[in-house]
Amino acid sequence: MLYQELIRRKRDGHALRADELRAIVAGICDGSLGDAQLGAFAMAVLLRGMNLTERVDLTTAMRDSGTVLDWDNGPVIDKHSTGGVGDCVSLMLIPALAACGAVVPSIAGRGLGHTGGTLDKLEAIPGYDIAPDAARLRQVVAQTGCAIVGQTAALAPADKRFYAIRDVTGTVESLDLITASILSKKLAAGLEGLVLDVKCGNGAFMADMGSARSLARALVEVGNGAGCRTVALVTDMSQPLAPAAGNALEISVALDFLTGRARDARLWDVTCALGAQALVIAGLAAGPEQGSAMMAHAFQSGAAAERFARMVAALGGPADLVENVSAYLPAAPVIRPVAAPAGGYVAGYDTRAIGVAVIGLGGGRRQPSDSIDPRVGFSAIAPVGQPVQPGDPLAYVHAADPDSAAAATRAFLNTCAIQDAQNGPAPLIVDRISG
Ligand code: URA
């Protein structure tokens, strides 16, 4: 098969067959498809689009480009979020699903752009191995019902090269390619069910509702088309989801949540709503009401906290992390309140800019090779609608030094609007999209 002929056909708006898409994916993996050809193919897809059959065929070809895990027990399920600020849901949701009887081998990612990544958060836990070999991953999942780890080179390797080429050819935004990229990695974990949290609002990649719904629909159709029961919730990301943004700070929020020391209401609602959908597609709950009740029980009984503790210990972290959080999580040397400049009500945030401010503090990457300072970020972020007096803390900045604390304080104040009248927050669970 001549690659240039396939590229020409896509360029001219024709649909490619499954064997043709498999040839392209094989060429990505063995290098016989050159960088220029891959860039041209990506641009042809971006401009001409793919039909549902092509999307499914590309996704399954990419899934099958490496190892596809299989599991002795089930139901095997996972969750994926399109990313945001203060989105630490996976840290609570994954162990809760395991406590409810699911098998959850969760392949998580690093921060992308202004968004935080679950792997970067977990690396704040001393000793936690985000890259166990296949045998250890299998053993941890067998022992605890779950493991949150990174993608290995063996899982969907076609995506790595394809993503790198998209990144430098202006083709990241293709809905077809985003869908294939996200799902090929998730499906390579051998999932039977997947719940998606597609974010919308000013801290999400798909800020407007129309784009978020289109992405959710594409992911749900292709996930189901590839044989994985898939459902999506579109949820609000127009303010940080957790009251903190930053790696160790979000682990701390998750541990407070799991143990019941503090449970933020918005975090609770999103985590239980996603969990309920996941338990229904896993066949463990008859409907979302029962799923929500099972999630609440997993948290309130301490079963989810116990699963998390076992997972952390099995992956090399401290066995008593849940009880002795402050003994293990690194703390920033400079912690300062961000004082409200005026009284009124918190009216809204430029959420993306909060994520950028965390990167400015060193809590995210400017270059792919950068290391991350897990200690930094913002805590106790006032939710939208909160009344404040002049001088009240809108948040606390955690910084490596006084200069970066001062810069982050200015940046945070620029993200926050205060007004006289009280706005309600935007609706949290905006839509549900199923196959
Ligand atoms: N996340 C991914 O894994 N791939 C994309 O293309 C976009 C977001």
Coordinates of C-alpha atoms and ligand atoms in Angstrom, one line a residue:
M1 CA 0.0 0.0 0.0
L2 CA 1.4 3.4 -1.0
Y3 CA 1.1 5.8 1.9
Q4 CA 0.9 8.8 -0.4
E5 CA -2.1 7.3 -2.1
L6 CA -3.9 6.9 1.2
I7 CA -3.0 10.5 2.2
R8 CA -4.4 11.7 -1.2
R9 CA -7.6 9.9 -0.7
K10 CA -8.1 11.4 2.7
R11 CA -7.1 14.8 1.4
D12 CA -9.8 14.5 -1.2
G13 CA -12.4 13.7 1.4
H14 CA -12.8 9.9 0.9
A15 CA -13.2 7.4 3.7
L16 CA -10.4 5.0 4.4
R17 CA -11.0 1.3 5.0
A18 CA -10.0 -0.5 8.2
D19 CA -7.0 -2.3 6.4
E20 CA -5.8 1.1 5.1
L21 CA -5.9 2.7 8.6
R22 CA -4.2 -0.4 10.0
A23 CA -1.4 0.0 7.4
I24 CA -1.0 3.7 8.5
V25 CA -0.8 2.7 12.2
A26 CA 1.7 -0.1 11.3
G27 CA 3.8 2.5 9.4
I28 CA 3.7 4.9 12.5
C29 CA 5.1 2.1 14.6
D30 CA 7.8 0.7 12.3
G31 CA 8.8 4.1 11.0
S32 CA 8.1 3.3 7.3
L33 CA 5.6 6.2 7.4
G34 CA 7.8 9.2 7.4
D35 CA 7.3 12.3 9.6
A36 CA 6.2 14.4 6.6
Q37 CA 3.7 11.7 5.6
L38 CA 2.3 11.4 9.1
G39 CA 2.0 15.2 9.4
A40 CA 0.2 15.3 6.0
F41 CA -2.1 12.5 7.0
A42 CA -2.9 14.3 10.3
M43 CA -3.7 17.5 8.4
A44 CA -5.9 15.7 5.9
V45 CA -7.9 14.2 8.8
L46 CA -8.1 17.5 10.6
L47 CA -9.5 19.2 7.4
R48 CA -11.6 16.5 6.0
G49 CA -12.7 14.6 9.1
M50 CA -13.6 10.9 9.5
N51 CA -16.9 9.1 9.7
L52 CA -17.7 6.9 12.7
T53 CA -16.5 3.7 11.1
E54 CA -13.1 5.3 10.3
R55 CA -12.9 6.7 13.9
V56 CA -13.5 3.3 15.4
D57 CA -11.1 1.6 12.9
L58 CA -8.3 4.1 13.7
T59 CA -8.9 3.8 17.4
T60 CA -8.8 0.0 17.5
A61 CA -5.7 -0.1 15.2
M62 CA -3.9 2.3 17.6
R63 CA -5.2 0.3 20.6
D64 CA -3.8 -2.9 19.0
S65 CA -0.4 -1.3 18.1
G66 CA 1.0 -2.6 21.4
T67 CA 0.0 -4.9 24.3
V68 CA -3.7 -5.0 25.2
L69 CA -4.0 -6.1 28.8
D70 CA -6.4 -8.8 29.8
W71 CA -7.7 -9.6 33.2
D72 CA -9.0 -12.8 34.9
N73 CA -11.7 -11.0 36.9
G74 CA -14.1 -8.2 36.2
P75 CA -15.9 -6.0 35.5
V76 CA -12.9 -4.1 34.3
I77 CA -13.7 -0.4 34.2
D78 CA -12.0 3.0 34.3
K79 CA -12.6 6.8 34.2
H80 CA -11.1 9.5 32.0
S81 CA -11.2 13.2 32.5
T82 CA -10.4 15.7 29.7
G83 CA -8.6 17.7 32.3
G84 CA -8.9 20.8 34.3
V85 CA -7.7 22.7 37.4
G86 CA -8.1 21.0 40.9
D87 CA -9.5 17.9 39.3
C88 CA -8.3 15.2 41.7
V89 CA -11.5 13.0 41.2
S90 CA -9.6 9.9 40.1
L91 CA -7.8 9.7 43.5
M92 CA -11.1 9.1 45.2
L93 CA -13.1 7.6 42.5
I94 CA -10.8 4.7 41.5
P95 CA -10.4 3.2 45.0
A96 CA -14.2 3.7 45.6
L97 CA -15.0 1.7 42.4
A98 CA -12.7 -1.0 43.6
A99 CA -14.4 -1.1 47.0
C100 CA -17.7 -1.5 45.1
G101 CA -16.4 -4.7 43.4
A102 CA -14.9 -3.4 40.1
V103 CA -11.5 -4.1 38.8
V104 CA -9.9 -0.8 37.9
P105 CA -6.5 -0.7 36.1
S106 CA -6.4 3.1 35.6
I107 CA -3.9 4.4 33.1
A108 CA -3.4 8.0 34.0
G109 CA -1.6 10.9 32.4
R110 CA 0.6 13.9 33.2
G111 CA -0.4 17.5 33.2
L112 CA -1.1 18.9 29.7
G113 CA -1.0 22.6 29.1
H114 CA -2.6 24.4 32.1
T115 CA -4.2 21.3 33.5
G116 CA -2.9 19.1 36.3
G117 CA -2.2 15.4 35.8
T118 CA -3.0 12.5 38.1
L119 CA 0.5 11.0 37.7
D120 CA 2.2 14.2 38.7
K121 CA 0.0 14.3 41.8
L122 CA 0.8 10.7 42.7
E123 CA 4.5 11.4 42.4
A124 CA 4.2 13.8 45.4
I125 CA 3.8 10.6 47.5
P126 CA 7.3 9.4 48.4
G127 CA 8.1 5.9 47.0
Y128 CA 4.9 5.6 44.8
D129 CA 5.9 3.8 41.6
I130 CA 3.9 5.2 38.7
A131 CA 5.6 2.8 36.2
P132 CA 5.4 -0.8 37.6
D133 CA 6.1 -3.6 35.2
A134 CA 3.2 -5.7 33.9
A135 CA 3.7 -8.4 36.5
R136 CA 3.6 -5.9 39.4
L137 CA 0.6 -4.1 37.9
R138 CA -1.2 -7.3 37.7
Q139 CA -0.3 -8.2 41.3
V140 CA -1.4 -4.8 42.7
V141 CA -4.7 -5.0 40.9
A142 CA -5.3 -8.6 42.1
Q143 CA -4.5 -7.5 45.7
T144 CA -6.3 -4.2 45.9
G145 CA -8.8 -4.1 42.9
C146 CA -7.1 -1.0 41.5
A147 CA -3.9 0.7 40.5
I148 CA -3.4 4.2 39.1
V149 CA -0.3 4.1 37.0
G150 CA 1.3 5.7 33.9
Q151 CA 1.2 4.5 30.3
T152 CA 4.1 2.2 29.5
A153 CA 5.9 2.1 26.1
A154 CA 4.0 -1.2 25.5
L155 CA 0.5 0.3 25.6
A156 CA -0.7 2.0 22.4
P157 CA 2.8 3.0 21.2
A158 CA 1.4 4.4 18.0
D159 CA -0.1 7.3 20.0
K160 CA 3.2 8.5 21.3
R161 CA 4.7 9.2 17.8
F162 CA 1.4 10.4 16.4
Y163 CA 0.8 12.8 19.3
A164 CA 4.4 14.2 18.9
I165 CA 3.9 14.9 15.2
R166 CA 0.4 16.4 15.8
D167 CA 1.9 18.7 18.4
V168 CA 4.3 20.3 15.9
T169 CA 2.0 20.3 12.8
G170 CA -1.0 22.2 14.1
T171 CA -3.2 19.2 14.2
V172 CA -3.8 18.5 17.9
E173 CA -7.3 20.0 17.6
S174 CA -8.7 17.3 15.3
L175 CA -11.7 15.7 17.1
D176 CA -11.1 12.4 15.3
L177 CA -7.5 12.3 16.4
I178 CA -8.2 13.4 20.0
T179 CA -10.8 10.7 20.2
A180 CA -8.4 8.0 18.8
S181 CA -5.6 9.2 21.0
I182 CA -7.5 9.2 24.3
L183 CA -9.4 6.0 23.7
S184 CA -6.6 3.9 22.2
K185 CA -4.6 4.3 25.5
K186 CA -7.6 3.6 27.7
L187 CA -8.8 0.6 25.7
A188 CA -5.3 -0.9 25.7
A189 CA -5.9 -1.5 29.4
G190 CA -8.5 -4.1 28.5
L191 CA -11.5 -2.2 29.7
E192 CA -15.1 -3.4 29.5
G193 CA -16.5 -0.1 30.6
L194 CA -15.4 3.6 30.7
V195 CA -16.9 6.7 32.2
L196 CA -15.8 10.0 30.8
D197 CA -15.7 13.4 32.5
V198 CA -15.7 15.9 29.7
K199 CA -15.1 19.3 31.1
C200 CA -16.5 22.6 29.9
G201 CA -15.9 26.1 31.1
N202 CA -13.0 28.5 31.2
G203 CA -10.6 25.9 32.8
A204 CA -11.3 23.2 30.2
F205 CA -9.7 22.5 26.8
M206 CA -13.2 22.6 25.3
A207 CA -14.3 25.8 27.0
D208 CA -17.7 26.1 25.1
M209 CA -20.6 23.7 25.6
G210 CA -20.9 22.9 21.9
S211 CA -17.3 21.7 21.6
A212 CA -17.5 19.8 24.9
R213 CA -20.7 18.0 23.8
S214 CA -19.2 17.1 20.4
L215 CA -16.1 15.6 22.1
A216 CA -18.3 13.7 24.5
R217 CA -20.4 12.3 21.7
A218 CA -17.4 11.3 19.7
L219 CA -15.8 9.6 22.6
V220 CA -19.0 7.8 23.6
E221 CA -19.7 6.6 20.0
V222 CA -16.2 5.4 19.4
G223 CA -15.8 3.7 22.8
N224 CA -19.1 1.8 22.3
G225 CA -18.2 1.1 18.7
A226 CA -14.9 -0.4 19.9
G227 CA -16.8 -2.8 22.2
C228 CA -16.3 -0.9 25.5
R229 CA -19.5 0.3 27.3
T230 CA -18.9 4.1 27.4
V231 CA -20.9 6.9 28.9
A232 CA -19.9 10.6 29.4
L233 CA -20.9 13.4 31.8
V234 CA -20.2 16.9 30.8
T235 CA -19.2 18.8 34.0
D236 CA -18.4 22.3 34.9
M237 CA -14.8 23.6 34.9
S238 CA -15.5 27.3 35.3
Q239 CA -13.8 27.3 38.8
P240 CA -11.3 24.9 40.3
L241 CA -13.1 21.7 41.1
A242 CA -11.3 21.0 44.4
P243 CA -10.5 23.8 46.9
A244 CA -6.8 23.3 46.0
A245 CA -4.7 23.3 42.8
G246 CA -1.2 21.8 43.0
N247 CA 0.2 18.3 43.3
A248 CA 0.8 17.5 47.0
L249 CA -2.1 19.9 47.9
E250 CA -4.5 17.9 45.8
I251 CA -3.3 14.6 47.3
S252 CA -4.0 16.2 50.7
V253 CA -7.6 17.2 49.6
A254 CA -8.1 13.6 48.3
L255 CA -6.9 12.1 51.7
D256 CA -9.2 14.5 53.6
F257 CA -12.1 13.4 51.4
L258 CA -11.3 9.7 51.7
T259 CA -11.0 9.8 55.4
G260 CA -14.0 12.2 55.9
R261 CA -11.8 14.9 57.5
A262 CA -13.2 17.3 54.9
R263 CA -15.4 16.6 51.9
D264 CA -15.9 19.5 49.5
A265 CA -19.5 19.4 48.2
R266 CA -18.7 20.0 44.5
L267 CA -16.0 17.3 44.6
W268 CA -18.4 14.9 46.3
D269 CA -21.1 15.5 43.7
V270 CA -18.9 15.0 40.6
T271 CA -17.1 12.0 42.1
C272 CA -20.4 10.2 43.1
A273 CA -22.1 11.1 39.8
L274 CA -19.2 9.6 37.8
G275 CA -19.0 6.6 40.1
A276 CA -22.7 6.0 39.8
Q277 CA -22.5 5.9 36.0
A278 CA -19.4 3.7 36.1
L279 CA -21.1 1.2 38.5
V280 CA -24.2 1.0 36.2
I281 CA -22.1 0.3 33.0
A282 CA -20.1 -2.2 35.0
G283 CA -23.4 -4.0 35.9
L284 CA -22.7 -3.5 39.6
A285 CA -25.7 -1.1 40.1
A286 CA -29.2 -1.3 38.7
G287 CA -29.4 2.5 38.1
P288 CA -27.6 5.8 39.0
E289 CA -29.5 6.1 42.3
Q290 CA -28.2 2.8 43.5
G291 CA -24.8 3.6 42.1
S292 CA -24.7 6.9 44.1
A293 CA -25.7 5.1 47.3
M294 CA -22.9 2.5 46.7
M295 CA -20.4 5.3 46.2
A296 CA -21.5 7.2 49.3
H297 CA -21.3 3.9 51.3
A298 CA -17.8 3.3 50.0
F299 CA -16.6 6.7 51.3
Q300 CA -18.6 6.8 54.5
S301 CA -17.6 3.2 55.6
G302 CA -13.9 3.9 55.0
A303 CA -13.7 1.2 52.4
A304 CA -12.5 3.5 49.6
A305 CA -9.8 5.0 52.0
E306 CA -8.7 1.5 52.9
R307 CA -8.4 0.6 49.1
F308 CA -6.4 3.7 48.5
A309 CA -4.1 3.0 51.4
R310 CA -3.5 -0.6 50.2
M311 CA -2.9 0.6 46.6
V312 CA -0.3 3.2 47.8
A313 CA 1.5 0.6 49.9
A314 CA 1.5 -2.0 47.2
L315 CA 3.0 0.5 44.8
G316 CA 5.8 1.4 47.1
G317 CA 4.4 4.3 49.1
P318 CA 4.1 4.7 52.8
A319 CA 1.8 2.1 54.5
D320 CA 0.5 4.8 56.9
L321 CA 0.1 7.7 54.4
V322 CA -3.7 8.0 55.1
E323 CA -3.2 8.4 58.8
N324 CA 0.0 10.5 58.8
V325 CA -0.4 12.7 55.8
S326 CA 1.8 15.6 57.0
A327 CA 4.7 13.2 57.8
Y328 CA 5.0 12.3 54.1
L329 CA 3.7 15.0 51.8
P330 CA 6.2 17.7 51.0
A331 CA 5.2 21.2 52.2
A332 CA 6.2 24.5 50.7
P333 CA 8.5 26.8 52.8
V334 CA 6.4 29.9 52.1
I335 CA 2.6 29.8 52.7
R336 CA 0.7 33.1 52.5
P337 CA -2.9 34.2 52.3
V338 CA -4.2 35.9 49.2
A339 CA -6.2 38.7 50.7
A340 CA -9.4 39.9 49.1
P341 CA -8.9 43.5 47.8
A342 CA -12.6 44.3 48.4
G343 CA -15.7 43.0 50.0
G344 CA -18.6 41.3 48.2
Y345 CA -19.0 37.9 46.7
V346 CA -16.7 35.7 44.7
A347 CA -18.2 36.1 41.3
G348 CA -16.0 33.9 39.2
Y349 CA -12.5 32.8 38.2
D350 CA -10.3 32.7 35.1
T351 CA -9.7 29.1 35.9
R352 CA -7.2 28.5 33.1
A353 CA -5.1 31.3 34.6
I354 CA -5.1 29.6 38.0
G355 CA -3.6 26.5 36.3
V356 CA -1.0 28.8 34.6
A357 CA -0.2 30.4 37.9
V358 CA 0.5 26.9 39.4
I359 CA 2.9 26.3 36.5
G360 CA 4.5 29.7 37.3
L361 CA 5.1 28.5 40.9
G362 CA 6.9 25.4 39.5
G363 CA 4.0 23.0 40.0
G364 CA 3.7 22.2 36.2
R365 CA 6.0 22.1 33.2
R366 CA 7.1 24.8 30.8
Q367 CA 9.1 22.2 28.8
P368 CA 8.4 18.5 28.6
S369 CA 11.7 17.8 30.4
D370 CA 11.0 20.1 33.3
S371 CA 10.8 18.6 36.8
I372 CA 7.9 19.6 39.0
D373 CA 7.9 21.1 42.5
P374 CA 5.1 19.0 44.2
R375 CA 4.9 21.4 47.2
V376 CA 3.5 24.5 45.4
G377 CA 0.0 25.7 44.4
F378 CA -3.1 27.2 46.0
S379 CA -5.2 25.8 48.9
A380 CA -8.5 26.8 50.5
I381 CA -9.7 28.5 47.3
A382 CA -12.9 30.3 48.0
P383 CA -15.8 28.9 45.9
V384 CA -17.9 31.0 43.6
G385 CA -20.7 32.7 45.6
Q386 CA -18.7 32.9 48.8
P387 CA -19.1 36.2 50.7
V388 CA -15.8 38.0 51.6
Q389 CA -14.8 41.0 53.6
P390 CA -11.8 43.1 52.5
G391 CA -8.6 41.3 53.6
D392 CA -10.3 37.8 53.9
P393 CA -8.2 35.0 52.4
L394 CA -9.4 34.1 48.9
A395 CA -6.9 31.3 48.9
Y396 CA -3.4 30.5 50.4
V397 CA -0.4 30.5 48.1
H398 CA 2.2 27.8 48.7
A399 CA 5.5 28.8 47.1
A400 CA 9.2 27.9 47.1
D401 CA 10.3 31.4 47.9
P402 CA 8.9 34.9 48.7
D403 CA 9.3 36.3 45.2
S404 CA 7.3 33.5 43.5
A405 CA 4.7 33.7 46.3
A406 CA 4.3 37.5 45.5
A407 CA 4.0 36.8 41.8
A408 CA 1.5 34.0 42.3
T409 CA -0.5 36.2 44.7
R410 CA -0.8 38.9 42.0
A411 CA -1.7 36.3 39.4
F412 CA -4.4 34.8 41.6
L413 CA -5.9 38.2 42.3
N414 CA -6.1 38.8 38.5
T415 CA -8.1 35.6 38.1
C416 CA -10.7 36.4 40.7
A417 CA -13.7 38.6 40.2
I418 CA -15.6 40.0 43.3
Q419 CA -18.9 41.8 42.9
D420 CA -21.6 43.2 45.2
A421 CA -24.4 40.7 44.2
Q422 CA -24.2 37.0 44.8
N423 CA -24.1 34.7 41.7
G424 CA -25.0 31.1 42.1
P425 CA -22.2 28.8 40.8
A426 CA -22.7 27.3 37.2
P427 CA -24.5 24.0 37.2
L428 CA -22.0 21.2 38.0
I429 CA -23.3 18.3 36.0
V430 CA -24.3 19.8 32.7
D431 CA -25.2 16.8 30.5
R432 CA -25.0 13.0 30.2
I433 CA -24.2 11.4 26.9
S434 CA -24.7 7.7 26.4
G435 CA -24.5 5.4 23.3
Ligands
URA1 N1 -5.2 13.9 25.5 C1 -4.7 12.9 24.8 O1 -4.3 11.9 25.3 N2 -4.7 13.0 23.4 C2 -5.1 14.1 22.8 O2 -5.1 14.1 21.6 C3 -5.7 15.2 23.5 C4 -5.7 15.0 24.9

